[in-house]
Tab-separated table of C-alpha atoms in Angstrom:
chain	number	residue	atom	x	y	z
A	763	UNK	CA	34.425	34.200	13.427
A	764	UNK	CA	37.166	35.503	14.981
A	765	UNK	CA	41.010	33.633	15.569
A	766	UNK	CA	39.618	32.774	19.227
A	767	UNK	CA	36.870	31.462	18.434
A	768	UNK	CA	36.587	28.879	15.434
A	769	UNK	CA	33.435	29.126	13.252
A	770	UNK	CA	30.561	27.320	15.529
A	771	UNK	CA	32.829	27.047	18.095
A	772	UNK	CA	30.276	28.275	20.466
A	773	UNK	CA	26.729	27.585	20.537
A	774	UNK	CA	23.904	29.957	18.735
A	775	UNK	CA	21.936	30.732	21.937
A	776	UNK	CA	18.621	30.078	19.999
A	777	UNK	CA	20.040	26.186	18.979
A	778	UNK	CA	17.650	23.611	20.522
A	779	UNK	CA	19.507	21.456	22.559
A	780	UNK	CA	18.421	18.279	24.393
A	781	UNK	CA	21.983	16.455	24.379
A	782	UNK	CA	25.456	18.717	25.108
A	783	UNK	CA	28.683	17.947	23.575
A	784	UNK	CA	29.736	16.144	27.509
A	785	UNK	CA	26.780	13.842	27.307
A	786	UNK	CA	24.722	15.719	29.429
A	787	UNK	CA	20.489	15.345	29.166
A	788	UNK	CA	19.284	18.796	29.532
A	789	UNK	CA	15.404	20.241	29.349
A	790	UNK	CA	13.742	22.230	26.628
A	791	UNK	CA	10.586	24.442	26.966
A	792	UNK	CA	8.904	23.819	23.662
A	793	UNK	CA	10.772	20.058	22.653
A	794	UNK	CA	11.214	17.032	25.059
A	795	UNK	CA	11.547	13.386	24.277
A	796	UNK	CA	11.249	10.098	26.291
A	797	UNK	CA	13.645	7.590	25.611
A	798	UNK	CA	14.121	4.255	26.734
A	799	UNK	CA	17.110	2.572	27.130
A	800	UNK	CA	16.030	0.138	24.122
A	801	UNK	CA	15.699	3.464	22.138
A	802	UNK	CA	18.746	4.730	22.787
A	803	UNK	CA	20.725	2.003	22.353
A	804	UNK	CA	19.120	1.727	19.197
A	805	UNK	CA	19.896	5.309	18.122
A	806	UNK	CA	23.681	5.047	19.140
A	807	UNK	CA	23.761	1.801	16.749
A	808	UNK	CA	22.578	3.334	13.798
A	809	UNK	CA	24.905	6.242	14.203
A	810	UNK	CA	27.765	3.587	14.876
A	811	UNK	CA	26.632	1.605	11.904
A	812	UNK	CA	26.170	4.670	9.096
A	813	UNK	CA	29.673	6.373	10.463
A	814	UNK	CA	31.170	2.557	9.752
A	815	UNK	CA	29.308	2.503	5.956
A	816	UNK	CA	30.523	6.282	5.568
A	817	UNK	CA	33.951	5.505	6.234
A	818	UNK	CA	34.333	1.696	4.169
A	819	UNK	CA	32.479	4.358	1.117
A	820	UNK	CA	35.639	6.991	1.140
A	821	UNK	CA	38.098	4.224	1.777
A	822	UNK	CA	36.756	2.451	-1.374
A	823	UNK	CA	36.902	5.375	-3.230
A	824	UNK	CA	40.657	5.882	-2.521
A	825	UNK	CA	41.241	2.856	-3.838
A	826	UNK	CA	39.634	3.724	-7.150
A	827	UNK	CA	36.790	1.467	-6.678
A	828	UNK	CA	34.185	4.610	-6.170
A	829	UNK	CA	33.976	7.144	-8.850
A	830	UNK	CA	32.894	9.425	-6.182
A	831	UNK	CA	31.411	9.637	-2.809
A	832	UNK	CA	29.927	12.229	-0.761
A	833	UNK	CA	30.705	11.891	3.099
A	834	UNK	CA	28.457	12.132	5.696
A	835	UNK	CA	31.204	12.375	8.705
A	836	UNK	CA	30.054	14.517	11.271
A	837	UNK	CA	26.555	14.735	10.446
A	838	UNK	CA	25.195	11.480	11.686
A	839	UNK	CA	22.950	12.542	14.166
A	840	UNK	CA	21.009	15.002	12.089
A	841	UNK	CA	19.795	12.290	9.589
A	842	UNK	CA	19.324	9.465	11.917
A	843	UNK	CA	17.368	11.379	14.756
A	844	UNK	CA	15.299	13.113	11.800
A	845	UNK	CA	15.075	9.713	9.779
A	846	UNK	CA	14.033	7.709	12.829
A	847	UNK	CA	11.579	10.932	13.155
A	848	UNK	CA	9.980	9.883	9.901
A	849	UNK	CA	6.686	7.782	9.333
A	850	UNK	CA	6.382	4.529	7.504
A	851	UNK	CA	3.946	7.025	5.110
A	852	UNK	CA	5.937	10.242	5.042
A	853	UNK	CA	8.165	10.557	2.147
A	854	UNK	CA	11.591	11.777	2.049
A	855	UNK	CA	13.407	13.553	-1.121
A	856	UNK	CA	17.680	13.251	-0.246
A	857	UNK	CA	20.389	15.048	-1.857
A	858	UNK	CA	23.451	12.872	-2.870
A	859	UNK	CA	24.528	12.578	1.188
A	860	UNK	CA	21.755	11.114	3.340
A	861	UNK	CA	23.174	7.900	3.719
A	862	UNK	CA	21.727	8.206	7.274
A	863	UNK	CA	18.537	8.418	6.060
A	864	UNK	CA	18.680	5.989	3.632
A	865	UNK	CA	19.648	3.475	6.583
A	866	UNK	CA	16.357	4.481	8.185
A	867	UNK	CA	14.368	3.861	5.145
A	868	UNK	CA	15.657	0.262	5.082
A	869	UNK	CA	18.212	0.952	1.729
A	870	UNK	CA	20.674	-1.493	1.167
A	871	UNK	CA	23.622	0.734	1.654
A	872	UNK	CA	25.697	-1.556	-1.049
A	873	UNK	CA	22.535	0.199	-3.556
A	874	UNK	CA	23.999	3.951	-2.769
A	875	UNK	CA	27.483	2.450	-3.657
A	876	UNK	CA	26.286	1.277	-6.366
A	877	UNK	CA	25.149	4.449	-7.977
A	878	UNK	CA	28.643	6.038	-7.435
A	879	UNK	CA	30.304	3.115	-8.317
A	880	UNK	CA	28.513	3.907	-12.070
A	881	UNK	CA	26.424	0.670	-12.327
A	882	UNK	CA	23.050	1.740	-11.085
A	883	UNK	CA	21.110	4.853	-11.324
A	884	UNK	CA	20.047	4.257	-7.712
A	885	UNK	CA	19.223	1.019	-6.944
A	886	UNK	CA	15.864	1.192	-5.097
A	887	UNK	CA	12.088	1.694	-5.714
A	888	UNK	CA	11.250	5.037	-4.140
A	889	UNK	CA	8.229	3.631	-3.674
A	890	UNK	CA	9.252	0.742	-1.514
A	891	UNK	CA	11.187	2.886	1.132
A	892	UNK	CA	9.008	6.308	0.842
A	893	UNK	CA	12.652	7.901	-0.261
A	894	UNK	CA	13.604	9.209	-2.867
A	895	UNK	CA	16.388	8.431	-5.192
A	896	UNK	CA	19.236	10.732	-5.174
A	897	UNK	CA	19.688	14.306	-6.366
A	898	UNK	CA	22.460	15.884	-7.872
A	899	UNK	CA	21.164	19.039	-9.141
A	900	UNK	CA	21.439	21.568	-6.154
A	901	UNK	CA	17.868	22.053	-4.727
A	902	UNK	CA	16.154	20.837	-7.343
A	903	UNK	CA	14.267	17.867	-5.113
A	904	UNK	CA	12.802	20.851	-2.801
A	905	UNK	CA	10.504	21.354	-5.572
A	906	UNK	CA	9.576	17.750	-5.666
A	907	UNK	CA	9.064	17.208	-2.122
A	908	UNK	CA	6.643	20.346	-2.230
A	909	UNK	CA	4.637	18.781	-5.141
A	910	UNK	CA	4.298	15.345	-3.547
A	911	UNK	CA	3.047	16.871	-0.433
A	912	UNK	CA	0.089	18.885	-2.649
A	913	UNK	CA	-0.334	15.620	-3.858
A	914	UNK	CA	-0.486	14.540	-0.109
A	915	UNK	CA	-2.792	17.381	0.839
A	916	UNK	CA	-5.313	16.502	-2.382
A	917	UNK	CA	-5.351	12.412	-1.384
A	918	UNK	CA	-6.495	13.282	2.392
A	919	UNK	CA	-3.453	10.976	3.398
A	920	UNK	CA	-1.957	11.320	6.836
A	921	UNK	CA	0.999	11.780	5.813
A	922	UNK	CA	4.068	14.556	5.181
A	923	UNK	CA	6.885	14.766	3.220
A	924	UNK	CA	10.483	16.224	4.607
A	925	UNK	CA	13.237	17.616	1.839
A	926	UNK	CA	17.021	17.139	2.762
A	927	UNK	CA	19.605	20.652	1.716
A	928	UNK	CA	22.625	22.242	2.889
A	929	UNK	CA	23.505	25.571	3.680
A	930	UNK	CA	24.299	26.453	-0.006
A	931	UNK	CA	21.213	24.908	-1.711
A	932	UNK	CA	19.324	28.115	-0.011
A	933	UNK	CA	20.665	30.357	-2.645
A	934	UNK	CA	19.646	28.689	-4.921
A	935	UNK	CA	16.108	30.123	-6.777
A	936	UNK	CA	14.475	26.229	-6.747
A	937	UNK	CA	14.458	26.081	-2.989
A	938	UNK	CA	13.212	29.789	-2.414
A	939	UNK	CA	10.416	28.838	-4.928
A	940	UNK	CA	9.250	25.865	-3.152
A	941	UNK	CA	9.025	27.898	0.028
A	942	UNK	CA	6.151	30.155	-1.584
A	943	UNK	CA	4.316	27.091	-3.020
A	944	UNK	CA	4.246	25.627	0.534
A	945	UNK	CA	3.843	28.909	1.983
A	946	UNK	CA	1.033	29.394	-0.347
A	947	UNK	CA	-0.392	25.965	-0.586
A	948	UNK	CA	0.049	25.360	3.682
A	949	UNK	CA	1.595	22.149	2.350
A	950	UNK	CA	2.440	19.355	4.633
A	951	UNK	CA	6.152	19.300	4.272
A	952	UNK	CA	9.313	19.658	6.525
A	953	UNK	CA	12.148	21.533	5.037
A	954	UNK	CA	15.351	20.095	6.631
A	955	UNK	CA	18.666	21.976	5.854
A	956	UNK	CA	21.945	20.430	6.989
A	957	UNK	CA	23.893	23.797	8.334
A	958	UNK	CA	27.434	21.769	7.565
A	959	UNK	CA	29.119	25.485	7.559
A	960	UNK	CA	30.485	25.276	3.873
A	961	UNK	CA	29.117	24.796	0.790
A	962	UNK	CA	32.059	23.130	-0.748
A	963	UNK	CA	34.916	26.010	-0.252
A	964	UNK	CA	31.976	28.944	0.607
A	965	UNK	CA	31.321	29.721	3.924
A	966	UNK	CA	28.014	30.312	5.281
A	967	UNK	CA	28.621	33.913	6.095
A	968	UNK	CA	28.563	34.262	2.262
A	969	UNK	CA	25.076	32.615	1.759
A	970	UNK	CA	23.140	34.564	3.996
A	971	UNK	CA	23.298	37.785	6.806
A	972	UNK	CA	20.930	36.195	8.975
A	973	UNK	CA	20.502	33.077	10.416
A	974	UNK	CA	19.159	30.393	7.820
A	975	UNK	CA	16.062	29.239	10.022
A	976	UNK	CA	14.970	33.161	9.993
A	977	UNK	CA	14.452	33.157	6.584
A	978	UNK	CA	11.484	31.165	6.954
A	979	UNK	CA	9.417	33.880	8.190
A	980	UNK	CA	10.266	35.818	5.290
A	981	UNK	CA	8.036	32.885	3.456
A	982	UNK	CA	5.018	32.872	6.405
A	983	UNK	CA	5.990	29.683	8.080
A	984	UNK	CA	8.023	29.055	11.379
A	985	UNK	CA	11.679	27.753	10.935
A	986	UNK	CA	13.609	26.519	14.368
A	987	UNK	CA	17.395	25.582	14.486
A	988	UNK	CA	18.330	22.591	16.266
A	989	UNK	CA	21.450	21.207	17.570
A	990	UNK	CA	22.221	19.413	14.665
A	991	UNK	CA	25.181	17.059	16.605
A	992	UNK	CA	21.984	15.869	18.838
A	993	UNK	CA	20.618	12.926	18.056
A	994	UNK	CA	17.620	13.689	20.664
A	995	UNK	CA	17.069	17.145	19.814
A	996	UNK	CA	17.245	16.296	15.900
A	997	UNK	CA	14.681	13.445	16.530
A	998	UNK	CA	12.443	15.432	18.503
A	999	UNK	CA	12.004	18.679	16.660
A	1000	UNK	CA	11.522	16.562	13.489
A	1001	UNK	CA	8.719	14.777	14.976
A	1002	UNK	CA	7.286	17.891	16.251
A	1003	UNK	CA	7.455	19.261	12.413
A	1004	UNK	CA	6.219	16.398	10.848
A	1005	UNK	CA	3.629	15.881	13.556
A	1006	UNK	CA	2.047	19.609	12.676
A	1007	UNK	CA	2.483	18.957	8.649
A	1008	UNK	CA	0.640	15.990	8.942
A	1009	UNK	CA	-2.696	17.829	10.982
A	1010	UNK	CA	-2.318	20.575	8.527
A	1011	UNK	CA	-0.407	23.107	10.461
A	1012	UNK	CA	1.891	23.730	6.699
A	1013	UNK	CA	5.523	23.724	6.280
A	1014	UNK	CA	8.369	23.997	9.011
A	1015	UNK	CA	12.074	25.199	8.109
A	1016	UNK	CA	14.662	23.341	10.414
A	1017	UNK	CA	18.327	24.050	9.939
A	1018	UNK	CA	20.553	21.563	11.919
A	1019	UNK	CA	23.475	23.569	13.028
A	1020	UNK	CA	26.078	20.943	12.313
A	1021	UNK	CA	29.349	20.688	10.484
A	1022	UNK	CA	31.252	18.750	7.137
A	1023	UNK	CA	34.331	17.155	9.121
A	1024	UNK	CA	35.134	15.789	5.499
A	1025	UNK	CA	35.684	16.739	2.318
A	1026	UNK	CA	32.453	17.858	0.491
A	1027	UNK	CA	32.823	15.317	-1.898
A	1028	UNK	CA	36.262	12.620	-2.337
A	1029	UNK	CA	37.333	14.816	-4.954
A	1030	UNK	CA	37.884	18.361	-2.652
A	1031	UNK	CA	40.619	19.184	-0.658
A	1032	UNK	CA	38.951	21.403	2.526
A	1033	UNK	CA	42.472	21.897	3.562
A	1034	UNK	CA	43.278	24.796	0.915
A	1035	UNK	CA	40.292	26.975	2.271
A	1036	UNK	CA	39.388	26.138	6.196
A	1037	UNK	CA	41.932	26.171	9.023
A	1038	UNK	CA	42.831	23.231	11.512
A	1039	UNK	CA	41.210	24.862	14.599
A	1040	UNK	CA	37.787	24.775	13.195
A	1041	UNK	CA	37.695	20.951	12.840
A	1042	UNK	CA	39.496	20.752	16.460
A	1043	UNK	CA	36.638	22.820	17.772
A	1044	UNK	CA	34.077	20.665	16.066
A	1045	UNK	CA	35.530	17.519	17.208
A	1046	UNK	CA	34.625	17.825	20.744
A	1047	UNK	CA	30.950	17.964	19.214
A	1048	UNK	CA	30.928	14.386	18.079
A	1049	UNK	CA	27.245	13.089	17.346
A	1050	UNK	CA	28.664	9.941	18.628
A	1051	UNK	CA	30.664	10.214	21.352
A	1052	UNK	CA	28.165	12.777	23.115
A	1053	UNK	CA	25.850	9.667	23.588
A	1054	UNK	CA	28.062	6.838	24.262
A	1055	UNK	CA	29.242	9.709	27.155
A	1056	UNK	CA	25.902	9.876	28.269
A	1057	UNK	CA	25.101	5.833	28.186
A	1058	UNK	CA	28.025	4.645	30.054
A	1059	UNK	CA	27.076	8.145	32.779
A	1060	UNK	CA	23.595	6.670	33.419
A	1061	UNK	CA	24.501	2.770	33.006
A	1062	UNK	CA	22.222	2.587	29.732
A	1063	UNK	CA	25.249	0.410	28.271
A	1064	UNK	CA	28.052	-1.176	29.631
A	1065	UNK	CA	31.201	-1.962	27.557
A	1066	UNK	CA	30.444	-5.368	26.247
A	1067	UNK	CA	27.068	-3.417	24.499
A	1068	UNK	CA	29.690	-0.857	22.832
A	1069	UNK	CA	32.134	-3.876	21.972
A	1070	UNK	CA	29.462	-5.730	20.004
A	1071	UNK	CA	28.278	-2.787	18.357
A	1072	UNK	CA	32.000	-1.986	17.044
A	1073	UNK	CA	32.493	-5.471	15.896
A	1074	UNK	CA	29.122	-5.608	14.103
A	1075	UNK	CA	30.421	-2.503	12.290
A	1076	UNK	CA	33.521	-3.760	11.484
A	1077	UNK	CA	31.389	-7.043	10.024
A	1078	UNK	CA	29.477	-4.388	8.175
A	1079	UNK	CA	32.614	-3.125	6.988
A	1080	UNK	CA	33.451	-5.815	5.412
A	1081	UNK	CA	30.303	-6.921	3.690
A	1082	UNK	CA	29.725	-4.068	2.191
A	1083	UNK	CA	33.089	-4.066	1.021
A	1084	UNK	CA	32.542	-7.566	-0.371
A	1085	UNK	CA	29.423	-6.409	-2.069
A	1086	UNK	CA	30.322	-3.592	-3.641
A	1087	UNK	CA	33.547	-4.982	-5.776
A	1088	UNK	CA	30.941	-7.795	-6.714
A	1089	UNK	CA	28.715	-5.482	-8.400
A	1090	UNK	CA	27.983	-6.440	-12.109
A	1091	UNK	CA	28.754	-4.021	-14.170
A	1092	UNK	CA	25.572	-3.353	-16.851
A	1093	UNK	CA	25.399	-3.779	-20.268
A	1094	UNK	CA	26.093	-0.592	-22.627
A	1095	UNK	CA	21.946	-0.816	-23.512
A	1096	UNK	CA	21.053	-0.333	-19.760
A	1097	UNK	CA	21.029	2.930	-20.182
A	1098	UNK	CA	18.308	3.396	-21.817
A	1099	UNK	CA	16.456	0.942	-19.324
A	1100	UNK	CA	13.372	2.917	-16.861
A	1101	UNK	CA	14.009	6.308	-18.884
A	1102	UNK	CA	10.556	5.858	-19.477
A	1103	UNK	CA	7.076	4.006	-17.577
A	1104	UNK	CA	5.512	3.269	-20.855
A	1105	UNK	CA	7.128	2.318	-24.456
A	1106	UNK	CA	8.384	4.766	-26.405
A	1107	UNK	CA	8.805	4.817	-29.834
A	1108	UNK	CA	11.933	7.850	-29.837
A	1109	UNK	CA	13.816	5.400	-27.299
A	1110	UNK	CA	13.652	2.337	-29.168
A	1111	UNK	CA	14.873	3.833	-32.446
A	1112	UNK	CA	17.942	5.572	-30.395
A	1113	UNK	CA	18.325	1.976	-28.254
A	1114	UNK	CA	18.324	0.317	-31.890
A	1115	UNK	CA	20.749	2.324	-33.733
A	1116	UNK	CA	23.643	2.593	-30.869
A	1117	UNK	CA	22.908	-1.650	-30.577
A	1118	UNK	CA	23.656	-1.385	-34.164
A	1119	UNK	CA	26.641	1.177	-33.288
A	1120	UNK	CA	28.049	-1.624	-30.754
A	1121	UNK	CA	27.757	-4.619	-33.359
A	1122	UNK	CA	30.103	-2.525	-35.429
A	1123	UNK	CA	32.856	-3.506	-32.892
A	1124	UNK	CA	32.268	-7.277	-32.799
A	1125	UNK	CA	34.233	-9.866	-34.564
């Protein structure tokens, strides 16, 4: 990174690219996709839609509604083209950001608020969506993801699973583990790491000397990076990946070279440790804007399309809004409610004496 030249600034020359920043379709040896309009439209409405959920989140948040919320700004296109990638059988294992893929899973996006507004622990059945409820604990849900996919492997199923990280997470001793177990084990699973650029105030250059997807064949698996600001690219190297998991070709690294145009969570300040210029640079990459460019170029969409799409965010907006402040909030004994599957004895003795702790306060 030099003063010239902001970090990402320029493209990595191995980055697969199907989209560029001016909206222009461009050809790939090894990945290609075929789009119809329909598709596209589609695509560009999801990325529309999430951005609009994204932004109603940090604006609640503000306003001391949220206890916290993670922000996906800027990395739209990475989880919807590798959520719309996904089969209705793969499974998916999140961090605490994938909103995007959330949307693709069919998750009420008032359930995410709900878990940072501190009156659910999540809010869905993992089993209903094939995703995962959120992780906090940095890398931890690699290890999952590799488990279920042994699972996967021992079942016969068609089926793969993909693990959401950041840049960060790959220090971190869980996720290096689960790259021998599916090195090992050729499981079927698609490691997907979100290159924002920072993990919170550290920049990549302090995580690793190499490029991220390189470290794959450290593990004996292939690793590709992909234009992480391309909706097309993103969607078709994940399909690729999850394609080979599923015929038992083993695991695939992808690092989406994108970038954190927020804060890393509502509670950081980026502007004490990365310079204007950067996020200038990045701008002119927008996931969004790089495909309404290339609609209105080859008449895929004229402006009455991108007008309804904007006002059915805004009505988005707004429900979601509504929603969210409508939330109950739980009773003080919730908490011990789906700790466990079966009874248990330990759990009803603690539930019993802090009822009896919270009658102390009546009258």
């Amino acid at each position: 990174m030099t003063a010239e030249a902001p970090r990402g600034a320029e493209a990595p020359p191995e980055l697969v690219q199907l989209l560029t920043p001016e909206g222009e379709r461009v050809e790939h040896p090894d990945y290609d996709i075929d789009l119809t309009p329909e598709e596209i439209r589609g695509l560009y409405r999801d990325l529309v839609l999430v951005r609009r959920v994204d932004l109603e989140a940090v604006a609640l948040q503000r306003q001391g509604e949220l206890g916290l919320w993670a922000s996906l700004l800027g990395q739209e296109a990475a989880q919807i083209g590798s959520g719309r990638a996904l089969a209705e059988t793969d499974m998916a294992f999140p961090t605490y950001r994938e909103h995007g893929v959330a949307w693709c899973r069919g998750v009420d996006p008032v359930n995410l608020l709900g878990l940072f507004r501190g009156v659910n622990h999540g809010g869905w059945d993992p089993a209903e969506h094939n995703f995962h409820l959120y992780t906090i604990v940095i890398g931890s849900q690699t290890l999952h993801a590799v488990g279920y996919a042994m699972g996967i492997q021992r079942d016969s199923a068609e089926a793969a699973t993909i693990v959401y990280f950041g840049d960060g997470a790959t220090s971190q001793g869980d996720v290096n583990e689960s790259f021998i177990w599916a090195s090992v084990f050729n499981a079927p699973v698609v490691f997907f790491c979100q290159n924002n650029q920072w993990a919170i105030s550290e920049p990549l250059e302090k995580q690793s000397r190499i490029p991220l997807y390189r470290r794959a064949s450290g593990f004996g698996f292939p690793g590709v990076r992909v234009d992480g600001n391309d909706v097309f690219a993103c969607l078709a190297v994940t399909r690729k990946a999850l394609a080979d998991a599923r015929s038992g070709q083993g695991p695939v690294l992808i690092e989406a070279f994108t970038y954190r145009m927020g804060a890393h969570t509502t509670s950081d300040d980026p502007t004490r440790y990365r310079v204007a210029s950067e996020l200038e640079a990045w701008k002119l990459k927008d996931p969004i804007e790089r495909v309404r460019a290339y609609m209105f170029k080859n008449q895929i969409a004229d402006q009455d399309f991108f007008d309804a799409v904007d006002a059915e965010a805004d009505e988005l907006g707004r429900d979601v809004r509504k929603r969210c402040l409508e939330l109950p909030d739980p009773g003080p004994l919730a908490i011990f409610d789906h700790v466990y599957a079966e009874p248990h004895r330990l759990m009803d003795e603690e539930r019993a004496q802090f009822a009896a702790y919270l009658e102390g306060f009546e009258g």
